[in-house]
CSV table of C-alpha atoms and ligand atoms in Angstrom, one decimal:
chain,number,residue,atom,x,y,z
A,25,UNK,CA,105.0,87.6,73.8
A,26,UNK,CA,102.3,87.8,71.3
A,27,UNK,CA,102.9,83.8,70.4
A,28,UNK,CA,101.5,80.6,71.0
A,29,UNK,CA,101.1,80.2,75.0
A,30,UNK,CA,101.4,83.7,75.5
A,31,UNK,CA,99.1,87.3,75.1
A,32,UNK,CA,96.3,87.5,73.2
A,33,UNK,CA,96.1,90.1,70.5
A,34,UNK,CA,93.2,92.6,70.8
A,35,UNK,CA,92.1,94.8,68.2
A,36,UNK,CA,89.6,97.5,69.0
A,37,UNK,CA,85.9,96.4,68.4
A,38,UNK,CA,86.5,92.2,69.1
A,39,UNK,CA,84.3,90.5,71.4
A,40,UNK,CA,84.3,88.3,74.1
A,41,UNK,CA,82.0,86.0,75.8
A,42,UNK,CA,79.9,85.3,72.8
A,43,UNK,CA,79.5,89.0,72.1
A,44,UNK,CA,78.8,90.3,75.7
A,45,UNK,CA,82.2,92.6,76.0
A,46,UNK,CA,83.6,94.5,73.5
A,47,UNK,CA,87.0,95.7,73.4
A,48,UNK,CA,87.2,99.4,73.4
A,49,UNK,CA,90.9,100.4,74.3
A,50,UNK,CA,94.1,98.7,76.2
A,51,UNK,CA,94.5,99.5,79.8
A,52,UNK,CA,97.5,98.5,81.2
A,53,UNK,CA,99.6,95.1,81.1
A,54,UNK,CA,101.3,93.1,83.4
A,55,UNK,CA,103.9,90.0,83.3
A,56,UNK,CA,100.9,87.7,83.2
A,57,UNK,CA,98.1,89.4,80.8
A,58,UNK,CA,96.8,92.3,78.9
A,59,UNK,CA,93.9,94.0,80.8
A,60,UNK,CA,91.8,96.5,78.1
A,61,UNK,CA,88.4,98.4,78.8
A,62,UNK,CA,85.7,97.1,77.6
A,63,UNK,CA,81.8,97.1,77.2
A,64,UNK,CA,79.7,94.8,79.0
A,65,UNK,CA,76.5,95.0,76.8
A,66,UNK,CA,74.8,93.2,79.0
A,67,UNK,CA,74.7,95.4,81.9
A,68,UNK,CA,75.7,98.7,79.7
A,69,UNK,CA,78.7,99.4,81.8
A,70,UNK,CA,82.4,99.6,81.3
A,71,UNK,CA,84.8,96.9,82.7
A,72,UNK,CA,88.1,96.0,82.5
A,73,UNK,CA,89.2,92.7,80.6
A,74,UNK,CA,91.9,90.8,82.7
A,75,UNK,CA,93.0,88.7,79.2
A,76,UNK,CA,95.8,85.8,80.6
A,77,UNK,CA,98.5,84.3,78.6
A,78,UNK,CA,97.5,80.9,77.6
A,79,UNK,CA,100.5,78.8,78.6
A,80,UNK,CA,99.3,76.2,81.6
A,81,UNK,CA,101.5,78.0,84.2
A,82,UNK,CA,99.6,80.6,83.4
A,83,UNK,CA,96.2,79.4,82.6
A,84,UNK,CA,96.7,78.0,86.7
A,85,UNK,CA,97.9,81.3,88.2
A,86,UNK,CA,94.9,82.6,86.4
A,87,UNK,CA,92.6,80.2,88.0
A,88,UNK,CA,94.0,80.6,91.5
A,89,UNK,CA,93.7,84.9,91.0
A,90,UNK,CA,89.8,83.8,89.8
A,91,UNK,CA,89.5,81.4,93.4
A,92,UNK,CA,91.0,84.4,95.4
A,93,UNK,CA,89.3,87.1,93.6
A,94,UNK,CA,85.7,84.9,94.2
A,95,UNK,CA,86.5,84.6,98.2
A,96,UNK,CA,86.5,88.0,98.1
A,97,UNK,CA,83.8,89.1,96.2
A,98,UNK,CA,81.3,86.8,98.5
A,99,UNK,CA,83.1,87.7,101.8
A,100,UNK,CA,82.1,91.8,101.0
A,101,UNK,CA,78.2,91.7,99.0
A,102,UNK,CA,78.3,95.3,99.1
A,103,UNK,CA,81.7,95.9,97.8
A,104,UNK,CA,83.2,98.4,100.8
A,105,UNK,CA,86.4,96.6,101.2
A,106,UNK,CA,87.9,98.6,99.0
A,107,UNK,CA,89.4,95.9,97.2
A,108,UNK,CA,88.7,95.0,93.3
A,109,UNK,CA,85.5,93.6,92.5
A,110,UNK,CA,85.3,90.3,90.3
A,111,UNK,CA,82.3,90.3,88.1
A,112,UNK,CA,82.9,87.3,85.2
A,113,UNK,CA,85.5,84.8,84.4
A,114,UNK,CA,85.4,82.9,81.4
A,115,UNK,CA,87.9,81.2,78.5
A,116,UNK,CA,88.4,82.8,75.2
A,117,UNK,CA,90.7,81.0,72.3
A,118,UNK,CA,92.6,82.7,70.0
A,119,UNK,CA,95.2,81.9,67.6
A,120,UNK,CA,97.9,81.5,70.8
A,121,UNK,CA,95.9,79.3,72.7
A,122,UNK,CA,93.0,79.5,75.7
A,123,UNK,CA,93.1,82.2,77.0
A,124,UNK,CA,91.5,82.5,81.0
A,125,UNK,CA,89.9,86.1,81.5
A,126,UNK,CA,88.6,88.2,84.2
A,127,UNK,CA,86.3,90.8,84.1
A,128,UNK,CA,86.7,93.5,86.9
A,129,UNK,CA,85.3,96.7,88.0
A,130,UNK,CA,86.7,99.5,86.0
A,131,UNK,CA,88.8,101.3,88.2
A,132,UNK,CA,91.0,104.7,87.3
A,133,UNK,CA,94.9,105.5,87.4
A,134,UNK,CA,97.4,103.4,89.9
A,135,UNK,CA,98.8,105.5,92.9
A,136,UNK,CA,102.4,105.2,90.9
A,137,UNK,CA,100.5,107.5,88.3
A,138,UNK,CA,99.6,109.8,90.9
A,139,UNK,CA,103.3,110.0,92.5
A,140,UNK,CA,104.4,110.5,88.9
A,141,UNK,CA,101.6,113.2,88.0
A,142,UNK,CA,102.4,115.3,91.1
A,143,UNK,CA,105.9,114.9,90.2
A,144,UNK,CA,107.5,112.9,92.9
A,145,UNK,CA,106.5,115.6,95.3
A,146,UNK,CA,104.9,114.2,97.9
A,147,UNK,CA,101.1,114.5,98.1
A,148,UNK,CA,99.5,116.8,101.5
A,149,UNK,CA,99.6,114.8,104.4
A,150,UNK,CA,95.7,114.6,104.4
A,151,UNK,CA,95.6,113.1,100.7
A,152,UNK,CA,98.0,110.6,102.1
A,153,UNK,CA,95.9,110.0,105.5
A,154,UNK,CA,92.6,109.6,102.9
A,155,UNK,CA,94.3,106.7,101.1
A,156,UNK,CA,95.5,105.2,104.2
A,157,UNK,CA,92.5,104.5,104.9
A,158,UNK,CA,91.4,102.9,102.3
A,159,UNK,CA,94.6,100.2,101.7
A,160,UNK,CA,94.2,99.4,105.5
A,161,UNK,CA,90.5,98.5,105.1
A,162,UNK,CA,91.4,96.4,102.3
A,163,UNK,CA,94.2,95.0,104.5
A,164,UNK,CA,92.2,94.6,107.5
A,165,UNK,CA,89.4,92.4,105.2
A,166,UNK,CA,91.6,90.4,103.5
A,167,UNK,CA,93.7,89.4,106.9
A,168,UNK,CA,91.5,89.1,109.2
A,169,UNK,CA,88.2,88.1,107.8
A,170,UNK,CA,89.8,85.8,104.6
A,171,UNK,CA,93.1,85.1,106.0
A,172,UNK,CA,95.0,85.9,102.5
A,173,UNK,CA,98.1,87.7,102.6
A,174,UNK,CA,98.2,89.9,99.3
A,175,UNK,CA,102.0,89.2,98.9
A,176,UNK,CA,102.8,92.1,96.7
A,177,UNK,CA,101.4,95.7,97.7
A,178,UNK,CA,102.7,98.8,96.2
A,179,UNK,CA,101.3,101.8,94.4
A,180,UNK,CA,101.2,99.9,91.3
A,181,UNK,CA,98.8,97.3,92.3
A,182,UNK,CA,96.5,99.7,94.1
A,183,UNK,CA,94.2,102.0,91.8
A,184,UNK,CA,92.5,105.1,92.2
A,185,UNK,CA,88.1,104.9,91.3
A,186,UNK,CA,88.5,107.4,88.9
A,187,UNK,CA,91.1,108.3,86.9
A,188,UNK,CA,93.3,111.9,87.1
A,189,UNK,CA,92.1,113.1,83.9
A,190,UNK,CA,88.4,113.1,83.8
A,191,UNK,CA,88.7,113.5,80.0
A,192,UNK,CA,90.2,109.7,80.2
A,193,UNK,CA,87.0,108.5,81.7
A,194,UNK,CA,84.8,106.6,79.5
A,195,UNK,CA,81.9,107.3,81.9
A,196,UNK,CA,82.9,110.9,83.0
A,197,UNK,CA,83.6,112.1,79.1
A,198,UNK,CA,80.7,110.5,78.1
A,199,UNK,CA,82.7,108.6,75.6
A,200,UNK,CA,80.3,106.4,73.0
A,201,UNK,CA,80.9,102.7,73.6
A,202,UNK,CA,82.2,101.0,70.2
A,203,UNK,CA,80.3,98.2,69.3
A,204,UNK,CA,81.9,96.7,66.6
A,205,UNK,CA,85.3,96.2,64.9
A,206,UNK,CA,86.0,99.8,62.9
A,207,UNK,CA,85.4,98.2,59.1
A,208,UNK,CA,87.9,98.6,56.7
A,209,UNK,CA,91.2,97.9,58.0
A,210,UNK,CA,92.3,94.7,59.4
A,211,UNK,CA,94.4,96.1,61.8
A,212,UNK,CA,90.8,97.4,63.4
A,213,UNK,CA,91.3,100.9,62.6
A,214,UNK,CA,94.8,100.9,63.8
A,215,UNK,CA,97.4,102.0,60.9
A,216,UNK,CA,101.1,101.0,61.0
A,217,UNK,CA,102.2,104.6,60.6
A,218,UNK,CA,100.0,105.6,63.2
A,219,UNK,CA,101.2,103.0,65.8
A,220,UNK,CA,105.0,104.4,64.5
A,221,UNK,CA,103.2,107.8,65.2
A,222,UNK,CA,102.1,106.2,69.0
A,223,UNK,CA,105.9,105.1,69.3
A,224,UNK,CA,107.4,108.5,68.5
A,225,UNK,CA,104.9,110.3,70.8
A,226,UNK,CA,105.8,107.4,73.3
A,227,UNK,CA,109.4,108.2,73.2
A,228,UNK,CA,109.1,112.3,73.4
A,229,UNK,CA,106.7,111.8,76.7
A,230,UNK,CA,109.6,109.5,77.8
A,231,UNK,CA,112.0,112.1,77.7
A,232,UNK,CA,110.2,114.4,79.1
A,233,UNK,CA,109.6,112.4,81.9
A,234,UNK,CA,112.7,112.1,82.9
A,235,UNK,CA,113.8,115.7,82.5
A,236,UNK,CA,110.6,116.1,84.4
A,237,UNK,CA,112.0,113.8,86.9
A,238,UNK,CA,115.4,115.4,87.0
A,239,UNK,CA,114.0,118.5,87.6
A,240,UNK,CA,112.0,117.4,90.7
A,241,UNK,CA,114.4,116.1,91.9
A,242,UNK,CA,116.3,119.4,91.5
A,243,UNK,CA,118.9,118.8,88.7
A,244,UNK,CA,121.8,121.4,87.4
A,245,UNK,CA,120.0,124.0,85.3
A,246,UNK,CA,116.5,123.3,85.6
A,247,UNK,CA,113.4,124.8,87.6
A,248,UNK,CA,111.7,122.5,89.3
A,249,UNK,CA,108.3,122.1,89.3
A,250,UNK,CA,105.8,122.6,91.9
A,251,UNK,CA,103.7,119.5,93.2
A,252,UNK,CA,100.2,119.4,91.0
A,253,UNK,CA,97.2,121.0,93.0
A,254,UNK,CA,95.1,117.3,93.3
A,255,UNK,CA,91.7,118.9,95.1
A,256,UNK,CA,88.9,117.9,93.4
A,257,UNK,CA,90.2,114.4,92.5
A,258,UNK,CA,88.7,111.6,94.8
A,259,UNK,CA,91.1,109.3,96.3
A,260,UNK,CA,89.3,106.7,97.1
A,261,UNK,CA,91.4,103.6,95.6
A,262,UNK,CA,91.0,99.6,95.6
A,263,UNK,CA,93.8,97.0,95.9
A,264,UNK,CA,94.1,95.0,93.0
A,265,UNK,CA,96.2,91.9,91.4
A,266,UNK,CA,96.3,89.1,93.6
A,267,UNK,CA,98.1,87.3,90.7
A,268,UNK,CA,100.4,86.5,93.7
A,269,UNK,CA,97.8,86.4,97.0
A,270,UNK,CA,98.1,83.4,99.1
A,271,UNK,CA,96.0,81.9,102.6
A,272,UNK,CA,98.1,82.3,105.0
A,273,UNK,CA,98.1,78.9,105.5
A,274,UNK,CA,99.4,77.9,102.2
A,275,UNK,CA,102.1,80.1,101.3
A,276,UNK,CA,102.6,79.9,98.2
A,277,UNK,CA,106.7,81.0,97.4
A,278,UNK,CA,109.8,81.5,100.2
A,279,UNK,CA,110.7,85.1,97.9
A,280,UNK,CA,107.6,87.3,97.6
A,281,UNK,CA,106.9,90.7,97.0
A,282,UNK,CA,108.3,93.5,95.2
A,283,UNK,CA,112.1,94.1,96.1
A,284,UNK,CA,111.6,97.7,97.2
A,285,UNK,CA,108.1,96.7,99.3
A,286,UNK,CA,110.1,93.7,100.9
A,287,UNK,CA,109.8,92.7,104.3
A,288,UNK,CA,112.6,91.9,106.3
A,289,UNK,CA,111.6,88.4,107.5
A,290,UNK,CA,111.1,87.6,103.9
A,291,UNK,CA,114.4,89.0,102.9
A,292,UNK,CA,115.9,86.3,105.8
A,293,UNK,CA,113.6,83.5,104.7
A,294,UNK,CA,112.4,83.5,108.0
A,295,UNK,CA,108.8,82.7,107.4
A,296,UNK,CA,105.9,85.5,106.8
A,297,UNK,CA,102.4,86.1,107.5
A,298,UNK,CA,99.9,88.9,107.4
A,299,UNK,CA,102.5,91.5,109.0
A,300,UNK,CA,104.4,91.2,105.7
A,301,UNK,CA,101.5,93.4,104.2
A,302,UNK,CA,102.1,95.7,106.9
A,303,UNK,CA,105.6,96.3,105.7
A,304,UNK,CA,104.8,96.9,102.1
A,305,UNK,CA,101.8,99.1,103.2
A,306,UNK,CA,103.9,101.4,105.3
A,307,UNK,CA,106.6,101.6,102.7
A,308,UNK,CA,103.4,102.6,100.4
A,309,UNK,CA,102.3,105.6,102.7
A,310,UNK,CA,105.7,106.8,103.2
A,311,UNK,CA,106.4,107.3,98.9
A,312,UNK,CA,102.9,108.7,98.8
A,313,UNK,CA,103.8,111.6,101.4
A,314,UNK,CA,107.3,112.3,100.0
A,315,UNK,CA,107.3,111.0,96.4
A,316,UNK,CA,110.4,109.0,96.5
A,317,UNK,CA,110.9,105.2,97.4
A,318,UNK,CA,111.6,104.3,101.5
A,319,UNK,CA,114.2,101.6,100.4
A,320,UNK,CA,115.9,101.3,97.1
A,321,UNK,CA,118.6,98.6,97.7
A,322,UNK,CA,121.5,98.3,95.1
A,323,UNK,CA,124.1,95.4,95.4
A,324,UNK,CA,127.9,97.0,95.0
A,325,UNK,CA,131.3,95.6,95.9
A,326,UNK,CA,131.6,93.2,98.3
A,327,UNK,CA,127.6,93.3,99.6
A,328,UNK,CA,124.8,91.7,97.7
A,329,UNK,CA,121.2,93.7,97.3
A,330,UNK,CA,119.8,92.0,100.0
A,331,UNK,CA,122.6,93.3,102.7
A,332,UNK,CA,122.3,96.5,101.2
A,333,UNK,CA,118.3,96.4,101.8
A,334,UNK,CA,119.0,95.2,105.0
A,335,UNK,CA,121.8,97.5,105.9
A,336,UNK,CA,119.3,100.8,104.6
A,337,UNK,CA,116.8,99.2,107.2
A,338,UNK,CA,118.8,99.3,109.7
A,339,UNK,CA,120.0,103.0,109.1
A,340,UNK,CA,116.6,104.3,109.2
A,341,UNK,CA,115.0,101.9,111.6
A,342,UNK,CA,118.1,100.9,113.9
A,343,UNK,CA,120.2,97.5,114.4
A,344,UNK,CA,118.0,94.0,114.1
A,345,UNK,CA,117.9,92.1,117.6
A,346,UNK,CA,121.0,89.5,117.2
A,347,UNK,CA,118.4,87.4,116.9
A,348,UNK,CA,116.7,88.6,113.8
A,349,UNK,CA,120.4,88.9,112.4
A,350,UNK,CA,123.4,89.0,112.6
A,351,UNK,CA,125.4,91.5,110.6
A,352,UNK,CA,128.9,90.1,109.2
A,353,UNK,CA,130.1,91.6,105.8
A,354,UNK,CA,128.1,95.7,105.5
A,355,UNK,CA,129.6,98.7,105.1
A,356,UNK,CA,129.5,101.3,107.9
A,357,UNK,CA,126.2,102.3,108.9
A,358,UNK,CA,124.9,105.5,109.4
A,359,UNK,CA,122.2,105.9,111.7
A,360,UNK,CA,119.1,108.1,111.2
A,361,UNK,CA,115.8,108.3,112.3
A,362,UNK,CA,112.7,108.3,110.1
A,363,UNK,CA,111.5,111.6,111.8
A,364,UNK,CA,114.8,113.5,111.1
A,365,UNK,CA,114.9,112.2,107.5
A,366,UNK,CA,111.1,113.5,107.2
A,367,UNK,CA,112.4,116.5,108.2
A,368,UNK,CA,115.7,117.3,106.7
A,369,UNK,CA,115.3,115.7,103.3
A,370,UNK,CA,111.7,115.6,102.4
A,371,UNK,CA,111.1,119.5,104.5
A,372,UNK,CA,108.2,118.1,106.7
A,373,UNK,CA,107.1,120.6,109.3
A,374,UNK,CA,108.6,119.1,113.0
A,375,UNK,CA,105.0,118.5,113.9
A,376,UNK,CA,104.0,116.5,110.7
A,377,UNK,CA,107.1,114.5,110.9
A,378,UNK,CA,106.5,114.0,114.2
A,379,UNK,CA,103.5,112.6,113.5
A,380,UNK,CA,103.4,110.2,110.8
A,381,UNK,CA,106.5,108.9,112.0
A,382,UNK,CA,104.3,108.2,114.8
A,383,UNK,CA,101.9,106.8,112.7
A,384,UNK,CA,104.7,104.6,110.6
A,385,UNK,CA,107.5,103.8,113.1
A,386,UNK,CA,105.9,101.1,115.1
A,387,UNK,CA,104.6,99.2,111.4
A,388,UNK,CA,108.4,99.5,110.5
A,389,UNK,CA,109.3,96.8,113.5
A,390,UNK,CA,112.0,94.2,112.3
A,391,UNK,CA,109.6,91.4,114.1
A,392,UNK,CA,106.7,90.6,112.4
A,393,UNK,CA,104.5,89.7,115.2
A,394,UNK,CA,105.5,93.4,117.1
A,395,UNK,CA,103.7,95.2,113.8
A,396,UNK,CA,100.5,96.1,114.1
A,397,UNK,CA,97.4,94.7,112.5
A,398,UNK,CA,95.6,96.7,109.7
A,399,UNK,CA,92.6,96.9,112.2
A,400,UNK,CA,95.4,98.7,115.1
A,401,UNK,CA,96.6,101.0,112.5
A,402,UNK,CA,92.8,101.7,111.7
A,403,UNK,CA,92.3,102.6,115.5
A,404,UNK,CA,96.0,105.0,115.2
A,405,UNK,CA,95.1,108.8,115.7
A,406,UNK,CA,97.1,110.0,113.4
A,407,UNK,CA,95.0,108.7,110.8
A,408,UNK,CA,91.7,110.1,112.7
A,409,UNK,CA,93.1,113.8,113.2
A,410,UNK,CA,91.3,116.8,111.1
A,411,UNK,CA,94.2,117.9,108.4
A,412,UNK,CA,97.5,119.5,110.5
A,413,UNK,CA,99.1,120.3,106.8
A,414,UNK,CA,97.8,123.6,106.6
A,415,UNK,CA,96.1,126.5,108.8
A,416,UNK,CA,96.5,127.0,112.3
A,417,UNK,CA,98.1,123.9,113.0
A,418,UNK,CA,101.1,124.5,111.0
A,419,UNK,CA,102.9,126.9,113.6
A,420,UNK,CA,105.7,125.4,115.2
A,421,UNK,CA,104.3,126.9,118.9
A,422,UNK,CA,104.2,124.9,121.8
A,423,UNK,CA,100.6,125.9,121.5
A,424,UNK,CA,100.1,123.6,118.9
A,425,UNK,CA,101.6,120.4,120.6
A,426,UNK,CA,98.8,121.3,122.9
A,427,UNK,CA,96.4,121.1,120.8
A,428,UNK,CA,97.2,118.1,118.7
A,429,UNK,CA,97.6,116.3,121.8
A,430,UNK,CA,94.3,117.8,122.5
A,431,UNK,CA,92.5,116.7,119.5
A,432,UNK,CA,94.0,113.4,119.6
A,433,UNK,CA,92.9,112.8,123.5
A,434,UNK,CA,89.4,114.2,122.3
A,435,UNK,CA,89.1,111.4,119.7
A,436,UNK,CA,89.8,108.7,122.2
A,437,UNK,CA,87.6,110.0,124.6
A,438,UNK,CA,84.7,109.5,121.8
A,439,UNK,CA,85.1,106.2,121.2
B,523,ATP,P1,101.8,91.9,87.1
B,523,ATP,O1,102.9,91.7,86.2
B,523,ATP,O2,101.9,93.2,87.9
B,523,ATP,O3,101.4,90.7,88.0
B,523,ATP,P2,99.3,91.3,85.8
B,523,ATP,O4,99.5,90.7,84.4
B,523,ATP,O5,98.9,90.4,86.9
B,523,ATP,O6,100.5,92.1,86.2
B,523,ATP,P3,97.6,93.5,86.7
B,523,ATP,O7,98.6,94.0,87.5
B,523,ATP,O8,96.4,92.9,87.4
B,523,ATP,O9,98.2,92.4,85.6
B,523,ATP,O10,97.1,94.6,85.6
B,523,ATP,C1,98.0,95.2,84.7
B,523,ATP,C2,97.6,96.7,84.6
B,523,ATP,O11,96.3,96.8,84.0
B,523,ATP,C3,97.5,97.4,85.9
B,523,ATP,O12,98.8,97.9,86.3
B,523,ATP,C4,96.5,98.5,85.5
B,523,ATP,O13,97.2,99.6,84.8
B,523,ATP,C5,95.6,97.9,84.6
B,523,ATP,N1,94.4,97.4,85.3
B,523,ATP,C6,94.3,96.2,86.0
B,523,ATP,N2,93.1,96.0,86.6
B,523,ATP,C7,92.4,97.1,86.3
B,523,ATP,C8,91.1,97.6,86.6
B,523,ATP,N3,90.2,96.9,87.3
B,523,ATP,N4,90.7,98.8,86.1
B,523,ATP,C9,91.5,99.5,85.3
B,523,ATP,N5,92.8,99.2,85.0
B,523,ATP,C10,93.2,98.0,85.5
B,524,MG,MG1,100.4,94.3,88.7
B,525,MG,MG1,99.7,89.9,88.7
């Protein structure tokens, strides 16, 4: 992809914006760009470079991100939305073309990284309840008070402030920014037998990965390992790319979102709105709480991936109305409920499953316009309750219904 029309090659030390940002190291990458950190000398912070592909179908989804990411920077002057932060835009050419970049806030790890890092264990119900709250602010902004639908939410595309190892913080190691290209080797410092060096290393942390993931997941053989302790790491987060965000007036494609975060009414080409979101952010909360995907369709003999999804829906969530659909070619169903699943696969107490089914259930409605809104699931108590994970509230007593009840009565009562 490193051709005309596509990414832009970066070496360490190049800048940008006639010398205000420096490249210091590659962040991440996506379908669409190459986003690396860099120094903003002008301001002596870090940022993160947003570098497009230069192709013109690129160049415009660029420029519509730069038009949606604007609306929301001056909708929210004190950046509280909890939603990425725009600070530049400009063009940069290179040998593959013009190149449209945005510079963002620097933000830390994606909440796939944290899944992965606690090994697909499930974070504590309060960690969970923390970021909640966050995605559903950002939700509630961009719905109600911009009218964009984000179109494709999922941990991937919503990052933590800080990053998991505070050694990978350029502000919290007190790294030394680089300033200019390392002399003396035009691949900026960057050897080819130490990018074969990166490769190898690349591979081993691969496979360890997986056995890592095979073991969580309790393989033949292996120990598994116990979720990471996580206090001390903020979880504040931000929702980022809107690569793909839309007005809800001017949808932009019939097939959105990430397959595993789709809606229903999208899977039906039924029309969507804001409540699509909704789907994607409840599917969100419930990986976070038990590590693992909600739906993860697979097409087989005789049924596509879209009647699987459909049929997994229905399993866990009950038949569509007729209405909604009408089932002809599935296999047999077998019905569930999200509480009992919370329970018997993922080992939720009663109460906790209980609850954040509570909390999830009534987002998980096959009609859009029965889901709530960001702002209802705001308002929901299980999202304003002191921590039931641990302590006291754990018991299984009947005492204890009491006194959830209790505590979520009292919280009404104060409002
Ligand atoms: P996609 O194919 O998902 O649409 P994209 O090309 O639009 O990708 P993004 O998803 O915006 O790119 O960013 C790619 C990756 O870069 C992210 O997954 C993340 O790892 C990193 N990244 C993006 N924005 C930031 C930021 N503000 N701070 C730190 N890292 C970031
Ligand atoms: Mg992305
Ligand atoms: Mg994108």
């Amino acid at each position: 992809s490193y051709r005309k029309g596509g990414y832009h090659a970066v070496r360490v030390g190049d800048s940008f914006a006639a010398g205000r940002y420096i490249a210091q190291q590659k962040l991440g990458w996506g379908q669409f760009s190459t986003v690396w950190l860099a120094y903003d000398t002008q301001s002596s912070k870090y940022v993160a470079l947003k570098i497009q592909k230069s192709a013109p179908q690129f160049a415009q989804a660029a420029l519509h991100e730069i038009e949606i990411l604007c609306a929301i920077a001056d909708g929210d002057p004190s950046n509280e939305k909890s939603v990425v932060r725009l600070v530049d835009h400009f063009k940069h050419v290179g040998p593959n073309g013009q190149h449209l970049c945005m510079v963002l806030e620097f933000l830390g790890d994606s909440l796939l990284r944290l899944i992965k890092y606690n090994r697909y264990k499930g974070l504590q119900l309060d960690k969970v309840r923390e970021i909640c709250k966050c995605i559903l602010t950002a939700l509630d902004y961009l719905h109600e008070k911009l009218g964009i639908i984000h179109t494709d939410l999922k941990p991937e595309n919503i990052l933590l402030c800080n990053t998991i190892n505070p050694s990978k913080d350029p502000i919290r190691s007190g790294m030394t920014p680089i300033l200019e290209r390392p002399e003396g080797n035009p691949n900026g410092g960057v050897s080819m037998s130490s990018i074969e060096k990166k490769l190898k290393q690349r591979a081993r942390r691969a496979i360890a990965r997986i056995s890592e993931r095979r073991a969580s997941m309790g393989g033949v053989g292996v120990v598994p390992k116990p979720a990471r302790c996580l206090d001390g790491i903020d979880l504040r987060c931000k929702v980022v790319d809107f690569g793909n965000a839309c007005w809800a007036d001017r949808p932009i494609a019939e097939e959105i979102q990430t397959r595993q975060y789709r809606a229903p009414e999208v899977i039906l080409q039924s029309g969507y709105s804001f409540a699509a979101d909704m789907w994607s952010f409840a599917c969100t909360a419930f990986e976070l709480a038990t590590g693992e995907m909600m739906f993860a369709p697979k097409n087989g003999q005789g049924f596509s991936e879209d009647e699987d999804h459909l049929a997994l829906m229905m399993e866990l969530l009950g038949k569509m109305p007729r209405k909604i659909w009408d089932l002809k070619r599935i296999r047999r169903l077998k019905y569930g409920t999200l509480d009992r699943l919370l329970v018997d696969k993922y080992k939720f107490s009663d109460a906790d499953a209980r609850d954040f089914s509570g909390f999830l259930r009534p987002v998980f409605d096959f009609e859009p316009e029965k889901r709530p809104t960001a702002k209802q699931c705001l308002q929901h108590p299980w999202l304003n309750t002191v921590n039931q994970a641990h302590g006291e509230l754990k018991s299984e007593s009947s005492d204890e219904k009491v006194n959830v009840g209790m505590s979520n009565l009292q919280i009404k009562l104060r409002k």
